[in-house]
CSV table of C-alpha atoms in Angstrom, one decimal:
chain,number,residue,atom,x,y,z
A,29,MET,CA,9.1,-10.2,-30.3
A,30,GLY,CA,10.8,-11.7,-27.3
A,31,LYS,CA,11.2,-10.6,-23.8
A,32,LYS,CA,14.3,-8.6,-25.0
A,33,GLY,CA,12.8,-6.5,-27.6
A,34,CYS,CA,9.8,-5.0,-26.4
A,35,SER,CA,11.3,-4.8,-22.9
A,36,LYS,CA,8.0,-5.9,-21.2
A,37,ILE,CA,10.0,-7.1,-18.0
A,38,GLN,CA,11.3,-4.1,-16.4
A,39,ASN,CA,14.4,-5.7,-14.4
A,40,SER,CA,16.6,-2.7,-14.4
A,41,LYS,CA,16.4,0.9,-13.0
A,42,LEU,CA,15.3,3.8,-15.5
A,43,ASN,CA,13.9,0.9,-17.8
A,44,THR,CA,12.3,2.2,-21.2
A,45,TYR,CA,9.6,0.5,-23.0
A,46,ASP,CA,10.3,0.2,-26.5
A,47,TRP,CA,6.7,0.8,-27.9
A,48,LEU,CA,8.4,0.9,-31.5
A,49,CYS,CA,9.6,-2.7,-31.4
A,50,ASP,CA,6.5,-4.0,-33.5
A,51,VAL,CA,7.0,-1.4,-36.3
A,52,PRO,CA,9.0,-2.8,-39.2
A,53,ASP,CA,12.7,-1.5,-39.9
A,54,ALA,CA,12.3,0.4,-36.5
A,55,ALA,CA,15.3,-1.7,-35.4
A,56,ASN,CA,17.6,-0.8,-38.1
A,57,ALA,CA,16.6,2.7,-38.0
A,58,THR,CA,19.8,3.9,-36.6
A,59,ASP,CA,23.3,2.6,-35.2
A,60,TYR,CA,23.1,4.4,-31.9
A,61,VAL,CA,22.7,2.1,-29.0
A,62,GLU,CA,21.8,2.7,-25.4
A,63,VAL,CA,24.0,1.0,-22.6
A,64,GLN,CA,23.4,0.9,-19.0
A,65,PHE,CA,25.8,0.2,-16.3
A,66,LYS,CA,25.7,-0.1,-12.6
A,67,ASN,CA,22.6,1.6,-11.1
A,68,THR,CA,21.4,4.6,-12.8
A,69,ARG,CA,24.4,5.5,-15.3
A,70,LYS,CA,23.6,5.3,-18.9
A,71,GLY,CA,25.5,6.1,-22.1
A,72,TYR,CA,24.8,6.0,-26.0
A,73,TYR,CA,27.4,4.1,-28.3
A,74,LEU,CA,27.9,3.5,-31.9
A,75,ASN,CA,27.6,0.2,-33.1
A,76,SER,CA,29.8,0.7,-36.3
A,77,SER,CA,30.2,-3.0,-36.8
A,78,ARG,CA,26.4,-3.5,-37.4
A,79,ILE,CA,26.4,-6.2,-34.8
A,80,PRO,CA,22.9,-7.7,-34.4
A,81,LEU,CA,22.0,-6.3,-30.9
A,82,GLU,CA,18.8,-6.9,-28.5
A,83,LYS,CA,17.9,-5.6,-25.2
A,84,GLY,CA,19.6,-7.6,-22.4
A,85,ASP,CA,23.0,-8.4,-24.5
A,86,ILE,CA,26.0,-7.7,-22.5
A,87,VAL,CA,28.7,-5.8,-24.4
A,88,ALA,CA,32.1,-4.6,-24.4
A,89,VAL,CA,32.6,-0.6,-25.0
A,90,GLU,CA,34.8,1.7,-25.5
A,91,ALA,CA,36.1,3.6,-22.6
A,92,SER,CA,39.2,5.7,-21.4
A,93,PRO,CA,41.3,3.9,-20.7
A,94,GLY,CA,40.4,0.3,-21.7
A,95,HIS,CA,37.1,-1.1,-22.3
A,96,ASP,CA,34.0,-1.4,-20.0
A,97,ILE,CA,31.1,-4.0,-19.7
A,98,GLY,CA,27.5,-3.0,-20.0
A,99,THR,CA,23.9,-4.1,-20.6
A,100,VAL,CA,22.0,-3.0,-23.9
A,101,THR,CA,18.7,-1.0,-22.7
A,102,LEU,CA,17.5,0.0,-26.0
A,103,THR,CA,18.0,-0.4,-29.7
A,104,GLY,CA,16.4,1.1,-32.8
A,105,LYS,CA,14.6,4.4,-33.6
A,106,LEU,CA,13.6,5.2,-30.1
A,107,VAL,CA,17.2,5.6,-29.3
A,108,LEU,CA,17.3,9.1,-31.1
A,109,LEU,CA,14.5,10.1,-29.1
A,110,GLN,CA,16.0,9.4,-25.8
A,111,MET,CA,19.0,11.2,-27.0
A,112,LYS,CA,17.1,14.4,-27.7
A,113,LYS,CA,15.5,14.2,-24.3
A,114,ASN,CA,18.9,13.7,-22.6
A,115,ASN,CA,20.3,16.6,-24.7
A,116,THR,CA,23.2,14.0,-26.1
A,117,ARG,CA,24.9,16.0,-28.9
A,118,THR,CA,26.5,13.7,-31.7
A,119,GLU,CA,27.6,16.8,-33.8
A,120,GLY,CA,31.4,17.8,-33.1
A,121,VAL,CA,31.8,15.2,-30.6
A,122,GLU,CA,33.2,11.8,-30.9
A,123,ILE,CA,31.0,9.3,-29.9
A,124,LYS,CA,32.5,6.0,-28.3
A,125,ARG,CA,31.9,2.7,-30.1
A,126,ILE,CA,30.7,-0.7,-29.1
A,127,TYR,CA,33.5,-3.5,-29.6
A,128,ARG,CA,31.7,-6.6,-29.4
A,129,LYS,CA,29.4,-8.8,-27.5
A,130,ALA,CA,31.2,-9.7,-23.9
A,131,LYS,CA,33.1,-13.2,-24.1
A,132,PRO,CA,33.3,-15.3,-21.0
A,133,VAL,CA,36.9,-13.8,-20.2
A,134,ASP,CA,35.5,-10.1,-20.2
A,135,LEU,CA,32.7,-11.3,-17.7
A,136,GLU,CA,35.1,-13.0,-15.3
A,137,LYS,CA,37.3,-10.0,-15.1
A,138,TYR,CA,34.3,-7.8,-14.8
A,139,GLU,CA,33.0,-10.1,-11.8
A,140,GLU,CA,36.4,-9.9,-10.2
A,141,ALA,CA,36.6,-6.0,-10.4
A,142,LYS,CA,32.7,-6.1,-9.2
A,143,ALA,CA,33.4,-8.3,-6.1
A,144,LYS,CA,35.8,-5.6,-4.9
A,145,GLU,CA,33.7,-2.6,-4.8
A,146,HIS,CA,32.1,-3.1,-1.4
A,147,THR,CA,35.6,-3.3,0.4
A,148,THR,CA,36.7,-0.6,-1.8
A,149,MET,CA,33.8,1.9,-0.8
A,150,ILE,CA,34.3,0.9,3.0
A,151,ARG,CA,38.2,1.7,2.9
A,152,SER,CA,37.5,4.6,1.1
A,153,ARG,CA,35.3,5.9,3.5
A,154,GLN,CA,37.9,5.4,6.5
A,155,ILE,CA,40.7,7.3,4.2
A,156,ALA,CA,38.2,10.3,4.0
A,157,ALA,CA,37.4,10.5,7.7
A,158,ASP,CA,41.1,10.3,8.4
A,159,LEU,CA,41.9,13.2,6.0
A,160,ASN,CA,38.9,15.1,7.7
A,161,LEU,CA,37.0,15.7,4.8
A,162,ASN,CA,33.5,16.9,5.1
A,163,MET,CA,32.2,14.4,2.2
A,164,LYS,CA,30.1,11.0,2.2
A,165,ILE,CA,31.6,8.3,-0.4
A,166,GLY,CA,28.2,6.9,-1.4
A,167,ASP,CA,29.1,4.2,-4.1
A,168,VAL,CA,32.0,3.1,-6.1
A,169,LYS,CA,32.1,1.6,-9.6
A,170,TYR,CA,34.9,-0.4,-11.2
A,171,GLN,CA,35.4,-0.2,-14.9
A,172,GLY,CA,34.7,-3.8,-16.7
A,173,ASP,CA,38.2,-4.4,-17.1
A,174,GLY,CA,39.5,-3.2,-13.5
A,175,ASN,CA,41.9,-0.6,-14.7
A,176,LYS,CA,39.9,2.5,-13.2
A,177,ALA,CA,37.2,3.0,-10.4
A,178,ILE,CA,34.8,6.0,-10.3
A,179,PHE,CA,34.1,7.3,-6.5
A,180,TYR,CA,30.5,9.1,-6.1
A,181,TYR,CA,30.7,11.3,-3.1
A,182,ILE,CA,28.0,13.7,-1.7
A,183,ALA,CA,29.4,17.2,-0.2
A,184,ASP,CA,27.3,20.1,0.8
A,185,GLU,CA,30.4,22.3,0.8
A,186,ARG,CA,33.5,22.5,-2.0
A,187,VAL,CA,36.0,19.8,-1.0
A,188,ASP,CA,39.8,19.8,-1.7
A,189,PHE,CA,40.0,16.0,-2.7
A,190,ARG,CA,43.7,16.2,-4.2
A,191,GLN,CA,45.2,14.4,-1.3
A,192,LEU,CA,42.3,12.0,-1.4
A,193,ILE,CA,43.0,11.1,-4.6
A,194,LYS,CA,46.7,10.2,-4.2
A,195,VAL,CA,46.1,8.1,-1.4
A,196,LEU,CA,43.5,6.3,-2.9
A,197,ALA,CA,45.5,5.7,-6.0
A,198,GLU,CA,48.3,4.3,-3.8
A,199,ALA,CA,46.1,2.0,-2.0
A,200,PHE,CA,44.1,0.4,-4.6
A,201,ARG,CA,46.4,0.7,-7.6
A,202,VAL,CA,44.0,1.9,-10.1
A,203,ARG,CA,43.1,5.1,-12.0
A,204,ILE,CA,40.9,7.4,-9.7
A,205,GLU,CA,37.7,9.5,-10.9
A,206,MET,CA,35.7,11.5,-8.5
A,207,LYS,CA,32.1,12.4,-9.4
A,208,GLN,CA,29.6,14.7,-7.0
A,209,ILE,CA,26.2,13.6,-6.9
A,210,GLY,CA,23.1,15.0,-5.0
A,211,ALA,CA,20.9,13.7,-2.5
A,212,ARG,CA,18.2,12.7,-4.8
A,213,GLN,CA,20.6,10.9,-7.4
A,214,GLU,CA,21.9,8.8,-4.4
A,215,ALA,CA,18.3,7.6,-3.6
A,216,GLY,CA,17.9,6.8,-7.3
A,217,ARG,CA,20.9,4.6,-7.2
A,218,ILE,CA,20.0,3.0,-4.1
A,219,GLY,CA,16.2,2.5,-5.1
A,220,GLY,CA,13.3,1.5,-2.9
A,221,ILE,CA,9.4,2.2,-2.3
A,222,GLY,CA,7.7,5.3,-1.8
A,223,PRO,CA,4.8,5.9,0.2
A,224,CYS,CA,2.4,5.7,-2.6
A,225,GLY,CA,3.6,2.1,-2.9
A,226,ARG,CA,5.2,2.2,-5.9
A,227,GLU,CA,9.0,2.2,-6.8
A,228,LEU,CA,10.7,5.6,-6.5
A,229,CYS,CA,10.3,7.8,-9.5
A,230,CYS,CA,13.9,8.7,-9.3
A,231,SER,CA,15.1,4.8,-9.7
A,232,SER,CA,12.4,4.4,-12.1
A,233,TRP,CA,11.9,7.2,-14.7
A,234,MET,CA,13.3,10.4,-13.6
A,235,THR,CA,16.5,11.8,-14.8
A,236,ASN,CA,16.1,15.5,-14.7
A,237,PHE,CA,15.8,16.7,-10.8
A,238,VAL,CA,14.0,20.1,-10.7
A,239,SER,CA,14.2,22.1,-7.4
A,240,VAL,CA,11.1,21.8,-5.1
A,241,ALA,CA,9.7,24.8,-3.0
A,242,THR,CA,7.5,24.4,0.0
A,243,SER,CA,5.1,27.1,-1.9
A,244,ALA,CA,4.2,24.2,-4.2
A,245,ALA,CA,2.9,22.4,-0.9
A,246,ARG,CA,1.0,25.6,-0.1
A,247,TYR,CA,-0.7,26.0,-3.4
A,248,GLN,CA,-2.0,22.5,-3.1
A,249,ASP,CA,-3.4,22.9,0.7
A,250,ILE,CA,-0.9,20.3,2.1
A,251,SER,CA,-0.4,20.1,5.4
A,252,MET,CA,3.2,21.4,6.3
A,253,ASN,CA,4.4,18.5,8.1
A,254,PRO,CA,8.3,17.8,7.3
A,255,GLN,CA,8.1,14.0,7.8
A,256,LYS,CA,5.3,14.1,5.2
A,257,LEU,CA,6.8,16.3,3.0
A,258,ALA,CA,10.1,14.9,2.8
A,259,GLY,CA,11.0,11.5,0.7
A,260,GLN,CA,13.7,9.0,1.4
A,261,CYS,CA,16.5,11.5,0.3
A,262,ALA,CA,15.3,13.8,3.1
A,263,LYS,CA,14.5,16.5,0.7
A,264,LEU,CA,11.0,17.5,-0.2
A,265,LYS,CA,9.4,15.1,-2.5
A,266,CYS,CA,9.5,15.5,-6.3
A,267,CYS,CA,5.8,14.5,-6.6
A,268,ILE,CA,4.7,17.6,-5.2
A,269,ASN,CA,5.6,19.5,-8.5
A,270,TYR,CA,3.5,17.1,-10.6
A,271,GLU,CA,0.0,18.6,-10.1
A,272,VAL,CA,1.0,22.0,-8.9
A,273,ASP,CA,0.3,23.7,-12.3
A,274,THR,CA,-3.3,22.5,-12.2
A,275,TYR,CA,-4.0,24.1,-8.9
A,276,VAL,CA,-2.5,27.3,-9.8
A,277,GLU,CA,-4.6,27.4,-12.7
A,278,ALA,CA,-7.9,26.3,-10.7
A,279,GLN,CA,-7.1,28.9,-8.1
A,280,LYS,CA,-7.1,31.7,-10.8
A,281,ARG,CA,-10.8,31.1,-11.1
A,282,LEU,CA,-11.5,31.5,-7.3
A,283,PRO,CA,-11.9,34.7,-5.4
A,284,SER,CA,-8.7,35.9,-3.4
A,285,ARG,CA,-8.2,34.4,0.2
A,286,GLU,CA,-7.2,38.1,1.6
A,287,ILE,CA,-10.8,39.7,0.9
A,288,PRO,CA,-13.1,39.5,4.0
A,289,LEU,CA,-16.9,38.9,3.4
A,290,GLU,CA,-19.1,41.6,5.1
A,291,THR,CA,-22.7,40.6,6.2
A,292,GLN,CA,-25.2,42.7,8.5
A,293,ASP,CA,-24.2,40.6,11.4
A,294,ASN,CA,-20.7,39.4,11.0
A,295,THR,CA,-17.6,39.8,9.0
A,296,TYR,CA,-16.2,36.5,7.7
A,297,TYR,CA,-12.7,35.6,6.8
A,298,HIS,CA,-11.0,32.8,4.6
A,299,PHE,CA,-10.6,29.6,6.5
A,300,LYS,CA,-10.2,26.9,3.8
A,301,THR,CA,-10.9,26.1,0.1
A,302,GLU,CA,-11.6,23.1,-1.7
A,303,ILE,CA,-10.2,23.8,-5.0
A,304,PHE,CA,-12.0,21.4,-7.5
A,305,LYS,CA,-15.1,21.4,-5.8
A,306,ARG,CA,-15.1,25.4,-6.1
A,307,GLU,CA,-16.3,25.7,-2.5
A,308,LEU,CA,-14.7,28.1,0.2
A,309,THR,CA,-15.3,28.1,4.1
A,310,TYR,CA,-15.4,31.4,6.2
A,311,SER,CA,-14.9,31.9,9.8
A,312,THR,CA,-15.9,34.6,12.0
A,313,ASP,CA,-12.4,34.7,13.4
A,314,LYS,CA,-9.2,35.0,11.8
A,315,SER,CA,-7.1,32.5,13.7
A,316,VAL,CA,-9.7,30.2,15.2
A,317,PRO,CA,-12.6,28.2,13.3
A,318,ALA,CA,-15.8,29.7,14.5
A,319,ASN,CA,-19.2,29.9,13.1
A,320,LEU,CA,-17.9,28.2,9.7
A,321,VAL,CA,-20.1,28.7,6.7
A,322,THR,CA,-19.3,27.0,3.3
A,323,ILE,CA,-20.3,28.8,0.3
A,324,SER,CA,-19.9,28.3,-3.6
A,325,ALA,CA,-17.3,30.1,-5.3
A,326,LYS,CA,-20.4,31.8,-7.5
A,327,ARG,CA,-21.8,33.2,-4.3
A,328,ALA,CA,-18.3,34.4,-3.1
A,329,PHE,CA,-18.3,36.4,-5.9
A,330,GLU,CA,-21.5,37.9,-5.7
A,331,VAL,CA,-21.0,38.9,-2.1
A,332,ILE,CA,-17.9,40.7,-3.0
A,333,THR,CA,-19.5,42.6,-5.6
A,334,MET,CA,-22.2,43.5,-3.1
A,335,ASN,CA,-19.8,44.6,-0.5
A,336,ARG,CA,-18.1,46.7,-3.4
A,337,LYS,CA,-21.4,48.6,-4.0
A,338,GLY,CA,-21.7,49.3,-0.3
A,339,THR,CA,-24.5,47.0,0.4
A,340,LYS,CA,-24.4,44.0,2.8
A,341,PRO,CA,-26.4,40.6,2.6
A,342,LEU,CA,-28.3,39.2,5.2
A,343,SER,CA,-26.1,36.3,5.4
A,344,LEU,CA,-23.5,34.4,3.2
A,345,GLU,CA,-25.8,31.7,1.9
A,346,ALA,CA,-28.0,32.5,-1.0
A,347,ASP,CA,-31.4,33.7,-0.1
A,348,THR,CA,-32.8,30.9,-2.7
A,349,LYS,CA,-31.6,27.5,-2.0
A,350,PRO,CA,-31.1,25.2,-4.8
A,351,ALA,CA,-33.5,22.9,-5.6
A,352,VAL,CA,-32.5,19.1,-4.5
A,353,THR,CA,-32.7,16.4,-7.1
A,354,ASN,CA,-34.2,13.4,-6.1
A,355,ARG,CA,-31.2,11.1,-6.6
A,356,ARG,CA,-31.4,7.4,-5.8
A,357,ASP,CA,-28.7,6.1,-3.8
A,358,ALA,CA,-27.6,2.5,-3.5
A,359,GLN,CA,-30.0,0.7,-1.1
A,360,ASP,CA,-28.8,-1.5,1.6
A,361,ILE,CA,-30.8,-4.5,1.0
A,362,LEU,CA,-29.3,-6.9,3.6
A,363,GLY,CA,-28.8,-4.2,6.1
A,364,GLN,CA,-24.9,-4.7,6.6
A,365,ASP,CA,-24.1,-1.0,6.3
A,366,SER,CA,-25.7,0.0,9.7
A,367,LEU,CA,-23.5,0.3,12.7
A,368,THR,CA,-26.1,-0.5,15.2
A,369,ARG,CA,-27.7,-3.6,13.6
A,370,PHE,CA,-26.9,-5.5,16.9
A,371,ASP,CA,-27.8,-2.9,19.2
A,372,ASN,CA,-31.4,-4.4,20.0
A,373,VAL,CA,-31.0,-7.9,19.3
A,374,LYS,CA,-32.4,-9.8,22.2
A,375,LYS,CA,-30.3,-12.6,23.6
A,376,LYS,CA,-32.3,-16.1,23.8
A,377,LYS,CA,-32.0,-17.7,27.2
A,378,LYS,CA,-30.6,-21.1,27.1
A,379,LYS,CA,-32.5,-23.7,29.1
A,380,LYS,CA,-31.0,-26.0,31.7
A,381,SER,CA,-30.3,-29.3,30.6
A,382,GLY,CA,-31.3,-30.5,34.4
A,383,SER,CA,-34.4,-29.1,34.6
A,384,GLY,CA,-35.6,-29.6,31.2
A,385,GLN,CA,-35.3,-33.4,31.8
A,386,ASN,CA,-37.0,-33.4,35.1
A,387,LYS,CA,-40.1,-31.6,33.2
A,388,GLN,CA,-40.0,-34.5,30.7
A,389,GLN,CA,-40.0,-36.9,33.3
A,390,GLU,CA,-42.8,-35.2,35.0
A,391,ASN,CA,-45.2,-35.1,32.0
A,392,ARG,CA,-44.5,-38.7,31.3
A,393,GLY,CA,-45.4,-39.8,34.9
A,394,SER,CA,-48.5,-37.5,34.9
A,395,HIS,CA,-49.6,-39.1,31.5
A,396,ASN,CA,-49.0,-42.9,32.8
A,397,ASN,CA,-51.3,-41.9,36.2
A,398,SER,CA,-54.1,-40.7,34.2
A,399,HIS,CA,-54.1,-43.4,31.4
A,400,ASN,CA,-53.9,-45.8,34.4
A,401,ASN,CA,-57.0,-44.4,36.3
A,402,ASN,CA,-59.3,-43.4,33.4
A,403,PRO,CA,-60.9,-46.7,32.2
A,404,ALA,CA,-62.3,-45.0,29.2
A,405,ALA,CA,-58.5,-44.4,27.6
A,406,ARG,CA,-57.8,-48.1,28.5
A,407,VAL,CA,-60.6,-49.1,25.8
A,408,LYS,CA,-59.4,-46.6,23.1
A,409,VAL,CA,-55.8,-48.2,23.1
A,410,GLY,CA,-55.6,-50.8,20.4
A,411,HIS,CA,-58.6,-53.0,21.6
A,412,PRO,CA,-61.1,-54.0,18.7
A,413,GLN,CA,-64.9,-54.1,19.2
A,414,GLY,CA,-66.3,-57.2,21.4
A,415,GLN,CA,-63.1,-58.0,23.2
A,416,SER,CA,-62.9,-57.6,27.0
A,417,THR,CA,-61.1,-54.3,28.1
A,418,ASN,CA,-60.1,-55.9,31.3
A,419,THR,CA,-56.5,-55.0,31.5
A,420,ALA,CA,-55.9,-56.5,35.2
A,421,PRO,CA,-52.6,-58.0,35.3
A,422,GLU,CA,-52.4,-61.8,35.7
A,423,ASN,CA,-51.9,-63.6,39.4
A,424,ASN,CA,-54.0,-60.8,40.8
A,425,GLN,CA,-50.5,-58.8,40.7
A,426,LYS,CA,-50.8,-54.9,41.0
A,427,PRO,CA,-48.8,-53.0,38.7
A,428,ILE,CA,-45.8,-51.4,40.1
A,429,GLN,CA,-45.6,-47.6,39.8
A,430,ARG,CA,-42.7,-46.0,39.8
A,431,ASN,CA,-42.4,-42.1,40.8
A,432,ASN,CA,-39.4,-40.9,38.9
A,433,ASN,CA,-39.4,-37.6,40.8
A,434,ARG,CA,-38.4,-39.3,44.0
A,435,PRO,CA,-34.9,-39.3,44.6
A,436,ASN,CA,-33.3,-42.9,45.0
A,437,LYS,CA,-31.9,-42.8,48.5
A,438,LYS,CA,-30.4,-46.1,50.0
A,439,LYS,CA,-30.7,-46.7,53.3
A,440,PRO,CA,-27.5,-46.9,55.6
A,441,ARG,CA,-26.1,-50.4,56.5
A,442,LYS,CA,-26.3,-51.5,59.9
A,443,GLN,CA,-23.4,-53.4,61.5
A,444,GLY,CA,-24.1,-57.3,61.4
A,445,ASP,CA,-26.5,-57.0,58.7
A,446,ARG,CA,-25.8,-58.8,55.3
A,447,PRO,CA,-25.6,-57.2,52.1
A,448,GLN,CA,-28.7,-57.7,49.7
A,449,GLN,CA,-28.4,-59.9,47.0
A,450,PRO,CA,-29.6,-58.5,43.7
A,451,ARG,CA,-33.2,-60.1,43.0
A,452,GLN,CA,-33.6,-62.3,40.0
A,453,ASN,CA,-36.7,-63.7,38.3
A,454,GLN,CA,-38.6,-60.7,39.6
A,455,ASP,CA,-42.1,-60.4,38.4
A,456,LYS,CA,-42.5,-57.8,35.7
A,457,PRO,CA,-45.9,-55.9,35.3
A,458,THR,CA,-48.0,-57.0,32.5
A,459,ASN,CA,-47.9,-54.5,29.4
A,460,GLU,CA,-51.1,-52.5,29.4
């Protein structure tokens, strides 16, 4: 199957993956087809002429009056399951039909009508404000042939918009239909990314919006922070209801939070609960955390049973501590997990370049002096036996000894002195 059949690429809101696309004869199991219009509006139509359709095909469907343009989102046997899920009745109700695949003329009219939606929404908001109506027009949807416009609005109270419909019909010269939606439905139509990093549930798969209460957050020990609990619709997040049933079932196997635990020293009150760890923390003060003690649910039931019998334990902790099993944890071989690995490292002092060069020159000078003054050393330096070891320079010239440590100071010139010419053909000392 291609991209259209199995719908592996989710490029629309409320996309449904056809997991029956590879089943033989699943595509021909029914003549009903799911068609999606702008944003999250969907409808189910009858393919009475048996037109071969796949997901992604643009079709012209029956409307009242005229026709509308939509996109096929689901075909085959899975459409019946979706209709059952959405409580779509087929008995005693006339199902609208699919006319044809959209022609280029149909698409041109559809694009022209779609281009007017934003300007129509802005102007309709101004008209509603002029009529002093407490409502917000959130979206406008033109029919595919341009003969009808659906206005989606949000209002906290009942609104009498009869005068508004007359003004809108005179302004836009189309048939007007008003539909009221809630804040969650508006967020689903707009779409977005939630704090979990995924697409909003109301725009990806959720169609039935159940009321969310703050008690669901209390069952799960969630912080009662309005900024954390509210979603993009400014209502409580729908995902708070996802796991509340699991938390309620888990809390049934825990002791009541209203029962204090009495010992011979103090009376402990419930502070917090780790539901899935089955651990409870108690405090000696009802409002302030003081002398916190964490015990298991089993130990809490034991203390409650002892208190009902009139006995008080010495402490909340069990008298016999459980044996600790030697568990081999992961070892940090490289030592990269230690936060103090750089605290005791000694920094190496860098030697100055000038002092190092002077010391090397001093060592060289002392080595040369010791070599010249020691006759035995002169014998050992590369002279074969039987030869003279006289290393005196020719022409009775003394070797020039240079002291590298003395600074090279130039004598100041006096007036009338001639500048010294550089010496040429200077006698060089013989090699030792």
